[in-house]
XYZ file of C-alpha atoms in Angstrom:
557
model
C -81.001 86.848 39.737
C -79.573 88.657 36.455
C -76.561 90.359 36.140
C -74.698 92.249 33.275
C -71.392 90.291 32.288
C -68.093 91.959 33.172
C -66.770 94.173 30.616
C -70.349 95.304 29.669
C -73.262 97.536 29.875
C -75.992 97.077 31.336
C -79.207 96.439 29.757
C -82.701 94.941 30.032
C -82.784 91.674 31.673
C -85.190 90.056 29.371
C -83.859 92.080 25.999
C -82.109 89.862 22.906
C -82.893 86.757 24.661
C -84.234 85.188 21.745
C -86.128 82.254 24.048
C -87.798 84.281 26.239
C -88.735 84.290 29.815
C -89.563 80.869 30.324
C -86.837 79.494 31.223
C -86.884 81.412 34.558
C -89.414 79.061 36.257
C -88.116 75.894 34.017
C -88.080 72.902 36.110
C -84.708 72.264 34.742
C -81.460 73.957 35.478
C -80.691 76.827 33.194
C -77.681 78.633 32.713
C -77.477 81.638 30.269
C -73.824 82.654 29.324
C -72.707 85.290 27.062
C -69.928 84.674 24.102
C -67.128 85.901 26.705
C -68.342 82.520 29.253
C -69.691 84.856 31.102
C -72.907 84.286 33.372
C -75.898 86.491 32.669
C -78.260 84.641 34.712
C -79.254 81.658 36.451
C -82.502 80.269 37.291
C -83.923 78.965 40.363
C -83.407 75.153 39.340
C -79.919 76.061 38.559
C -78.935 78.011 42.054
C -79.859 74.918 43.640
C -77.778 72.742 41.368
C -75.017 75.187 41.659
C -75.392 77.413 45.098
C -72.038 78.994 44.629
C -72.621 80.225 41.521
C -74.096 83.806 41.005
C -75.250 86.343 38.030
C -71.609 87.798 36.696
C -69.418 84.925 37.489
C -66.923 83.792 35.115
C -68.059 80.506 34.001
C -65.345 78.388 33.815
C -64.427 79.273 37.534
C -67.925 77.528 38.654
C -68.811 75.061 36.782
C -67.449 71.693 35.813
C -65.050 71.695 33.230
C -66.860 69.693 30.304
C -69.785 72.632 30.637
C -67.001 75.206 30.363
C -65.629 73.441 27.450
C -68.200 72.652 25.675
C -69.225 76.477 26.076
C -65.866 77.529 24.784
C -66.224 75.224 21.472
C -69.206 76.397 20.445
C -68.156 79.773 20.669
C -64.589 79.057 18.613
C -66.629 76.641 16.118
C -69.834 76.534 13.479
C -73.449 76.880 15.594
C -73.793 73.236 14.882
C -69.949 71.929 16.489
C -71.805 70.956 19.841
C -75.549 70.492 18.236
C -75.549 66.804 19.718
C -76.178 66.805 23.954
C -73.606 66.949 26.144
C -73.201 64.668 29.029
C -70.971 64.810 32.419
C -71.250 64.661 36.502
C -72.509 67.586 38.963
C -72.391 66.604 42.449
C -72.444 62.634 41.669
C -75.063 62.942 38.992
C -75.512 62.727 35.309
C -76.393 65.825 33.522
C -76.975 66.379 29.974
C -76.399 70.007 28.434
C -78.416 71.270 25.802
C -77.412 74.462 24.376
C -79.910 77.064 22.486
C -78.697 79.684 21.036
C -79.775 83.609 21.312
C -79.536 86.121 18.801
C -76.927 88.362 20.450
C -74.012 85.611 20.894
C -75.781 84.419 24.240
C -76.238 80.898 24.983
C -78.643 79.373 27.027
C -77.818 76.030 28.259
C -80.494 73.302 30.106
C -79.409 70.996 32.210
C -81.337 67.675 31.971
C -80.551 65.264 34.773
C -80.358 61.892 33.022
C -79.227 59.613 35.930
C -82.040 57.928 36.675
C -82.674 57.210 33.145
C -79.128 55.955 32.775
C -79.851 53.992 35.696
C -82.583 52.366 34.422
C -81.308 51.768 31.320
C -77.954 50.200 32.501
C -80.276 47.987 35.246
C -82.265 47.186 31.944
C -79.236 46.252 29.415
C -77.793 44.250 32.362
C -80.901 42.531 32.548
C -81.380 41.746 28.906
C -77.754 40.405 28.595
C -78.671 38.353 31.707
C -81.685 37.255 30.147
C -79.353 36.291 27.067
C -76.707 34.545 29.353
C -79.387 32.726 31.271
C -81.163 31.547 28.117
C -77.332 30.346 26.627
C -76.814 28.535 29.614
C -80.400 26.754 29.710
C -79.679 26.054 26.015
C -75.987 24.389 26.637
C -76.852 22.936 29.732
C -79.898 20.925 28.520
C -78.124 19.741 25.317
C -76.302 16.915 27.461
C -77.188 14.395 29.456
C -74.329 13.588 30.241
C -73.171 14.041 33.905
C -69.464 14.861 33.589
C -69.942 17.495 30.733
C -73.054 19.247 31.894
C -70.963 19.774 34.781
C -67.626 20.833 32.911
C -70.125 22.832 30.417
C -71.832 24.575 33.997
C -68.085 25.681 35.662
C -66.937 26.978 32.505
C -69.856 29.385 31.817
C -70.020 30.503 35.228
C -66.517 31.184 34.405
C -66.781 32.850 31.312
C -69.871 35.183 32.573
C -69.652 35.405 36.470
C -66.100 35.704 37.416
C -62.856 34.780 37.089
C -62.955 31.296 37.866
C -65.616 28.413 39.065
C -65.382 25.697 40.800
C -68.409 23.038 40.890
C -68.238 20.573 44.004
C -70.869 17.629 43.122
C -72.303 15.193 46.425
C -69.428 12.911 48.088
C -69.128 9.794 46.347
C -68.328 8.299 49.490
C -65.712 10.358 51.594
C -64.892 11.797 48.721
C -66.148 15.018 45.728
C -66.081 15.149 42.418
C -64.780 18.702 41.848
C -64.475 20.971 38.522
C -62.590 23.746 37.984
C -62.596 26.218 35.528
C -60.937 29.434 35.117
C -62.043 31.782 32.322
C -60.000 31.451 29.280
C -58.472 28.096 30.651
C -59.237 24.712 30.376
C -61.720 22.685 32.687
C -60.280 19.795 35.089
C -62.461 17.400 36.843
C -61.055 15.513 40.101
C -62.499 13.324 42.613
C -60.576 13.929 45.964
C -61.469 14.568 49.516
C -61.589 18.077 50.851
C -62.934 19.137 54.029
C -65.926 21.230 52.763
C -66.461 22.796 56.413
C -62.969 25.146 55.329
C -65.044 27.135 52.717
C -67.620 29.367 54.603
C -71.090 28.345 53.146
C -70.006 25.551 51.026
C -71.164 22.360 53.799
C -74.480 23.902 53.791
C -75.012 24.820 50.395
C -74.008 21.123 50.040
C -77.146 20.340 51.969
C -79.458 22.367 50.160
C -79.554 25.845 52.698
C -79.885 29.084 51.411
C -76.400 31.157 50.432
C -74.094 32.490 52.571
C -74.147 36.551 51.574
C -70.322 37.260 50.129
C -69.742 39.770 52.525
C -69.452 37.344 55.116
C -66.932 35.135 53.809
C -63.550 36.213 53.787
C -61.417 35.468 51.013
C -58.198 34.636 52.803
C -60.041 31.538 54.495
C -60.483 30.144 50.849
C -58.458 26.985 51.065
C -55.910 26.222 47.981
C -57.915 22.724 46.888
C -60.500 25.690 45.559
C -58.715 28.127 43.780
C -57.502 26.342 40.390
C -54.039 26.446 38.617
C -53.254 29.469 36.695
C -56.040 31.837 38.579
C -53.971 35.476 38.575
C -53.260 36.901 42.323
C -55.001 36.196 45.531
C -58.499 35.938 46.028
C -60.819 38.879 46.549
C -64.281 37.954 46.144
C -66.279 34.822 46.778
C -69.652 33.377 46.620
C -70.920 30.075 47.450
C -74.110 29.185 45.709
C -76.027 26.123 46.344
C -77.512 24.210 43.029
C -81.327 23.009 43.925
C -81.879 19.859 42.368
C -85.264 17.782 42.305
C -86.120 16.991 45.749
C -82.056 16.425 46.356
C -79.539 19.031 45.949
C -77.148 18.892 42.930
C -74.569 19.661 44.740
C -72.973 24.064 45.213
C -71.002 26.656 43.093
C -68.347 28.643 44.065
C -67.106 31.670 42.353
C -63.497 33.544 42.756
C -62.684 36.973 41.240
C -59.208 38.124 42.460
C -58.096 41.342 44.464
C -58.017 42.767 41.402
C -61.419 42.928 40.174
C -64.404 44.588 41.386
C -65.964 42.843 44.350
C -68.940 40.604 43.652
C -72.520 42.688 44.054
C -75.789 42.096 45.375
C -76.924 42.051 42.050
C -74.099 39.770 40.906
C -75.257 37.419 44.119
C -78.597 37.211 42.335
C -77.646 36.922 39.054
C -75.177 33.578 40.233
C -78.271 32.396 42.379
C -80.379 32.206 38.861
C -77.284 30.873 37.276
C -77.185 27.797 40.147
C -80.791 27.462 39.762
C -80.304 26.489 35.974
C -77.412 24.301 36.478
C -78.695 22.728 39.439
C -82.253 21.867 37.234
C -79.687 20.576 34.412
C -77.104 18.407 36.583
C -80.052 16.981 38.724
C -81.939 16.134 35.093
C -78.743 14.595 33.712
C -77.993 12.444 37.015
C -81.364 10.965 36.914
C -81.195 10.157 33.043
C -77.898 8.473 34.372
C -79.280 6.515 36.485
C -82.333 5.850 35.031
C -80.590 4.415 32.001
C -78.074 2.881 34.033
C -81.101 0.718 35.479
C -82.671 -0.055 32.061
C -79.243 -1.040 30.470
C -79.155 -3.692 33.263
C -82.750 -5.348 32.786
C -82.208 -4.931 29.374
C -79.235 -7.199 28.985
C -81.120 -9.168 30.799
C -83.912 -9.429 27.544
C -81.465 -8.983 25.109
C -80.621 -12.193 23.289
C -77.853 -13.910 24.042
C -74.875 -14.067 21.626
C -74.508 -17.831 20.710
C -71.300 -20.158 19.339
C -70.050 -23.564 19.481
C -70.963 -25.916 22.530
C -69.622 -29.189 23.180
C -68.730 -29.685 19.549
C -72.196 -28.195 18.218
C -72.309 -25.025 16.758
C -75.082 -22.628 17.285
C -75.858 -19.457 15.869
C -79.155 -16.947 16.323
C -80.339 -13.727 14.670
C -82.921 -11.173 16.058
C -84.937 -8.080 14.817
C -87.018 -6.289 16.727
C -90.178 -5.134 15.115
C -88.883 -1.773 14.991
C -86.036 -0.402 14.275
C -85.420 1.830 17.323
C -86.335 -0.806 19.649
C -83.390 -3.601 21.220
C -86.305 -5.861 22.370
C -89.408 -7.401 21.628
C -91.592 -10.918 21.842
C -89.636 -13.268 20.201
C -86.563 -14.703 22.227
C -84.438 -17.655 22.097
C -81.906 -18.916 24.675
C -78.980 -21.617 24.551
C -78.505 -23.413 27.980
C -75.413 -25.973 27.535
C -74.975 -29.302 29.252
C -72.379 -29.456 32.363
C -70.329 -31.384 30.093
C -70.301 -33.182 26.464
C -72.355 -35.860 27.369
C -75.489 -33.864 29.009
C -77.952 -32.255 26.493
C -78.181 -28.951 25.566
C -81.330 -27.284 25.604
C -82.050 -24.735 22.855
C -85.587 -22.479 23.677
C -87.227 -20.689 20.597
C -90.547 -18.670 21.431
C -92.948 -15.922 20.405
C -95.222 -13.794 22.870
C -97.891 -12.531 21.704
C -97.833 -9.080 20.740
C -94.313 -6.697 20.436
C -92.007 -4.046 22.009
C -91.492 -3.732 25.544
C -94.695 -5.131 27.025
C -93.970 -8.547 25.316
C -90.325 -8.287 26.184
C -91.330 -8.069 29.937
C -93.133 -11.564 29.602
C -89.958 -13.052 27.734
C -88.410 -12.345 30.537
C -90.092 -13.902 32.892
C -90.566 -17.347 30.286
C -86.473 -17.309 30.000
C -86.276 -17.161 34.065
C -88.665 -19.686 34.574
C -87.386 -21.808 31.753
C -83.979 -21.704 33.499
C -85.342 -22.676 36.817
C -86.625 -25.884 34.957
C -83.183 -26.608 33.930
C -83.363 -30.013 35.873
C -86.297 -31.083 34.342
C -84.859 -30.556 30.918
C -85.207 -34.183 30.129
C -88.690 -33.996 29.993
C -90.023 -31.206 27.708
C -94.027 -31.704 28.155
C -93.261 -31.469 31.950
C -91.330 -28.511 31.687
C -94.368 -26.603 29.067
C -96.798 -28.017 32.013
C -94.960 -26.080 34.500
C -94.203 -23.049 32.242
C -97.774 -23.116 31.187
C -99.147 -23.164 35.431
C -96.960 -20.489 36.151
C -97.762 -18.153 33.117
C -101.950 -18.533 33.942
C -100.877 -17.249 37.387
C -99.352 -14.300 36.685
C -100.891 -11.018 35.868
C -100.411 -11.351 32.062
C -102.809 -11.834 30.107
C -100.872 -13.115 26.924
C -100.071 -16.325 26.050
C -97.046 -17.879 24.056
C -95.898 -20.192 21.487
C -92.282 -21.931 22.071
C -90.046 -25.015 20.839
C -87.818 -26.662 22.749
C -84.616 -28.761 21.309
C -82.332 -30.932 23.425
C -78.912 -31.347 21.569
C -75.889 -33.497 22.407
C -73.156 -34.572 19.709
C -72.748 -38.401 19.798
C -69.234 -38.997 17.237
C -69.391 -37.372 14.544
C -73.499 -36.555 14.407
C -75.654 -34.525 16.750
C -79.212 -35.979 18.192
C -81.900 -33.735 18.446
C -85.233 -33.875 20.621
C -87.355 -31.659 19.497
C -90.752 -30.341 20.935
C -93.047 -27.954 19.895
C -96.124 -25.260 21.771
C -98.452 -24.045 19.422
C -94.822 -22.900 17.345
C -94.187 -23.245 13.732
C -91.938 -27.079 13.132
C -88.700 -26.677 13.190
C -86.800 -27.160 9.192
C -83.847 -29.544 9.032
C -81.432 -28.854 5.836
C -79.941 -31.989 4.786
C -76.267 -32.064 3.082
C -78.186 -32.782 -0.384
C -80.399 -29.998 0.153
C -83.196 -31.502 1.029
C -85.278 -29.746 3.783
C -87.831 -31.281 5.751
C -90.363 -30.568 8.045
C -89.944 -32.032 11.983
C -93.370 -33.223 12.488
C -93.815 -31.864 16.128
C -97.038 -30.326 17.261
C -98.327 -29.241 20.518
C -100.760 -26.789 22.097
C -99.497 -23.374 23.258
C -98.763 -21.930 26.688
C -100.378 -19.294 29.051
C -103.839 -19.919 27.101
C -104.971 -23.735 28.393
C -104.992 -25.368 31.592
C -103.122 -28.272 30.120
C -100.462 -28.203 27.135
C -100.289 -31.287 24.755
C -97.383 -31.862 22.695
C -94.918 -34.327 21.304
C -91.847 -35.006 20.780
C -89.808 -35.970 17.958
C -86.352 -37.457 17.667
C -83.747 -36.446 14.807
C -80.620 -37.207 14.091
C -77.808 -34.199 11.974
C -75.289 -35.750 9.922
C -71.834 -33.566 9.596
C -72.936 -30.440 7.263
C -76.773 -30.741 8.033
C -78.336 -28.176 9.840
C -81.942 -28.075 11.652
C -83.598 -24.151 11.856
C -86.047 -22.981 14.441
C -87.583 -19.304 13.590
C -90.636 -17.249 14.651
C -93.592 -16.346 12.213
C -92.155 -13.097 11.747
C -89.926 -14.269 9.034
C -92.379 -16.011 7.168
C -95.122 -13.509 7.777
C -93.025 -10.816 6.606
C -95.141 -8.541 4.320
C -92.927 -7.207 0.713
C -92.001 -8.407 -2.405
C -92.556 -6.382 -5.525
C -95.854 -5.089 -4.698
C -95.457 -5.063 -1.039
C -98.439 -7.069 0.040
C -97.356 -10.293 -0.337
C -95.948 -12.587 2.532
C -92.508 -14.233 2.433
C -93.888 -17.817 3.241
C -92.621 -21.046 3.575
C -91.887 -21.565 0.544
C -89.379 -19.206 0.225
C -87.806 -19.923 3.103
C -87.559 -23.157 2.453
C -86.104 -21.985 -0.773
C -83.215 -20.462 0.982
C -82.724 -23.072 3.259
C -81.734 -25.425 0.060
C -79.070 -22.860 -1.001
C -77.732 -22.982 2.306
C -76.632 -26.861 2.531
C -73.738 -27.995 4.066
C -73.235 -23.631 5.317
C -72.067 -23.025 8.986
C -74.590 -22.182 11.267
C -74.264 -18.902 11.715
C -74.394 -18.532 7.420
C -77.539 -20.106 7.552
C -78.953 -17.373 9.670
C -77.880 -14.418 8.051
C -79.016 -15.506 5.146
C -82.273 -15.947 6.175
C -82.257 -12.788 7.896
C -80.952 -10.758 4.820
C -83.459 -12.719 2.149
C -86.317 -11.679 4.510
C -84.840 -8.076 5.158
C -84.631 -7.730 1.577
C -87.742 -8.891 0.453
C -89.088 -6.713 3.613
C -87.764 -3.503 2.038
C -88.497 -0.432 4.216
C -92.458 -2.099 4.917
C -93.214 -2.584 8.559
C -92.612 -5.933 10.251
C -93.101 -7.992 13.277
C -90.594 -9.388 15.544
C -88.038 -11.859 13.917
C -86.098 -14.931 15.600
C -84.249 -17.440 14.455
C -82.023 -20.312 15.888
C -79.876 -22.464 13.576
C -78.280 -25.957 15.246
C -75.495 -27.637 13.026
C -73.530 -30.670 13.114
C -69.743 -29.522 12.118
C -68.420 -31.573 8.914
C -64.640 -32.195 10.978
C -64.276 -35.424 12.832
C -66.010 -37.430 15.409
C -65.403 -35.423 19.057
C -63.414 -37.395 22.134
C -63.275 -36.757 25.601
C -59.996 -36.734 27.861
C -59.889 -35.928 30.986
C -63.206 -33.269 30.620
C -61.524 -31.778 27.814
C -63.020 -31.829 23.630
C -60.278 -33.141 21.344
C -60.384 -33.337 17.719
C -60.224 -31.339 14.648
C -63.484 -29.061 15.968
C -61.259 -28.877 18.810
C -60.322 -25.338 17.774
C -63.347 -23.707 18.022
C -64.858 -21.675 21.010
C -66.765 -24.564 23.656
């Protein structure tokens, strides 16, 4: 329908259009409106879009105001003051107006409906800067695993990109939860307390794994106060309570606050914070197992460490170990110290190498030191002991064998008496005070390889100052020098061992250890061990009452 605008003639309906008729049967709304704002005619698209308006009309008085305006600029400005589309609501959706001029002052204007599109594209940009926030959180959450901050890092971004504040209740730790809470531009407190979990709807079962509770059903005036943290602005409006999956045991649930103030939580926002749990639950549930995990190898491994060594009933000993590489604590060569109940029982000092390196051989040492101490009360008699050692090793389900020395020490006055025993091992070195070193002539046959294991024994005696070394072959084997093919030898350490007469025990090893890490270089080694027993130059040691007296008195027993 086509009408003449008021205050004019009337004349053809399809004259001066400049665009001609096809914008009658234009799938779009069109609106054609003379310089006055005016309505010459609608089209079809357009009555249907607009049924009250009609041909003649005064536009302004019919159509939204940003079309009237935007009518009335162009008309006081330049052709090109509105050339860019123009965007605003009819009946709850998005139009865009796109005007095209005619070339007697009319204006035809199309009407593009763009809310779908702007839908879409919204749904889409809230999906990519979910993606991004997902991604973020993957990225922080997996840097650590540590327990405590992967949960302080989880509450906070849920904080910072969900709502207003977070709160992150792990499993009881007995009757009672680890909770963090984090509010968004505050800081993030961890507690342990008990809370009755059954007073937030959702939360006992999210605990335990079950699907979320929708928001809509929980209320947010049950929210007790032990969930809302300090500082969070007015009373709570919106809550959801997500559970966080872990592997094969839930990682415990996530609940997020947004006050009365803020726009309630939607079912996109519910599936959003379910991704969000989903991440943090994978991350917690990761970092609780690396917790435990390394919780359990930090306690068999002090069990294969070496044992830190010092003075014993007037004796001083002193050991040194290097692993054959650099990143590893552990590795085939051990040594152990097991002091007599009192200064006039031996001591027995163990020195051995497994065959082969890292943790396999470390495993074995293990089970040599254990069964070594079970032999304690046998210590008296070393090639019993190596018999025993050597049954139970060709029982077991290794298939290595091992090469050890055994040394009984007791201090008797001022000198120390050594027994000394080797299995398959390199002799032990004794450093006299005039720098003599000599060779202990002990030889035996090693263990886990034989049926039987021959060896014998040899008796020495350490004056005050002297000092008898038992090492591995991984000092003497060690590849370097100038050229870096050449072993360290005997000779060299025997070398050092001159240098080092009359030195405390525990000089005597590191300077072994840093004339063979030096002449090492950055070259690859094997395992390294070495135990050094000295006599102390102070005065004789005397007994009273169970106690050490005496100048060495001082020291450490």
């Amino acid at each position: 329908m086509v009408s003449a605008p008021h205050g004019s003639s009337a004349r053809p309906r399809d004259a001066d259009l400049g665009v001609g008729a096809a914008w009658a049967e234009a799938p779009y709304p069109v609106l054609v409106v003379d310089r006055h704002g005016g309505l010459v005619r609608i089209n079809e698209a357009a009555r249907a879009l607009l049924p009250d308006v009609a041909d003649g009309d005064r536009l302004h008085e019919k159509v939204p105001s940003w079309l009237s305006q935007a009518h009335r600029r162009l008309g006081d400005g330049p052709r090109d003051a509105c050339a860019g589309p123009l965007s605003g609501s009819i009946n709850d959706r998005l139009f865009e107006a796109h005007p095209t001029s005619g070339a007697d002052g009319d204006v035809v204007w199309w009407l593009v409906d763009e809310t779908d599109r702007r839908l879409a594209e919204t749904a889409l940009s809230d999906a990519q800067v979910r993606s991004e926030v997902l991604a973020k959180v993957s990225s922080a959450l997996l840097s650590t695993l540590n327990v405590p901050r992967c949960t302080e890092v989880a509450a906070s971004m849920a904080a910072e990109h969900l709502a207003e504040a977070a709160v992150l209740v792990a499993p009881p730790q007995g009757r009672r939860h680890p909770l963090t809470h984090a509010r968004r531009g505050g800081p993030v407190t961890r507690t342990v307390r008990q809370v009755d979990v059954a007073s937030v709807p959702g939360l006992n079962e999210a605990l335990q794994g079950f699907p979320p509770v929708p928001a809509r059903w929980i209320n947010p005036d049950d929210i007790p106060g032990w969930v809302v943290p300090d500082g969070f602005a007015g009373p709570v409006g919106s809550v959801i309570v997500a559970p966080l999956p872990g592997h094969g045991v839930p990682a415990g649930a996530l609940i997020l606050l947004r006050s009365s103030t803020e726009q309630a939580f939607t079912e996109g926002e519910e599936v959003f914070a379910r991704l969000f749990a989903a991440r943090a639950g994978a991350a917690l549930s990761a970092a609780g197992l690396y917790s435990e995990q390394a919780a359990i190898t930090e306690t068999l491994m002090r069990e294969l460490l070496p044992p830190s060594l010092h003075s014993v009933h007037g004796v001083e000993y002193a050991g040194g170990y290097r692993a054959s590489k650099n990143q590893e604590r552990v590795g085939g060569d051990f040594y152990d110290v097991h002091p007599g109940s009192d200064p006039s029982q031996e001591t027995l000092v163990v020195l051995g190498d497994v065959a082969g390196k890292g943790l396999d051989a470390a495993v074995l040492t293990g089970k040599i030191r254990n069964t070594l101490h079970a032999l304690l009360p046998l210590a008296e008699d070393h090639e019993r002991v190596l018999g025993l050692l050597n049954g139970a090793l060709l029982t077991s389900h290794h298939a290595r064998f091992a090469t050890l020395v055994l040394a009984s020490v007791r201090r008797r006055g001022g000198r120390v008496q050594v027994r000394l025993t080797s299995a398959g091992h390199l002799p032990p070195l004794i450093v006299r005070t005039d720098g003599t070193v000599e060779e202990v002539a002990t030889r035996g046959t090693l263990v886990g390889a034989l049926p039987t294991v021959t060896a014998n024994t040899v008796r020495t005696t350490l004056a005050p100052g002297e000092t008898c070394l038992l090492y591995t072959d991984g000092i003497t084997e060690a590849r370097g020098g100038p050229l870096g093919d050449e072993l360290f030898g005997e000779h060299r350490l025997r070398r050092a061992l001159a240098e080092c007469a009359g030195m405390p025990a525990e000089a005597v090893v590191e300077r072994v250890q840093m004339l063979a890490a030096e002449w090492l270089g950055p070259g690859r080694h094997d395992d390294m061990a070495a135990v050094a027993v000295s006599a102390p130059r102070n005065g004789p040691l005397t007994v009273v009452d169970g106690r050490a007296h005496g100048r060495d008195s001082r020291r450490k027993t």
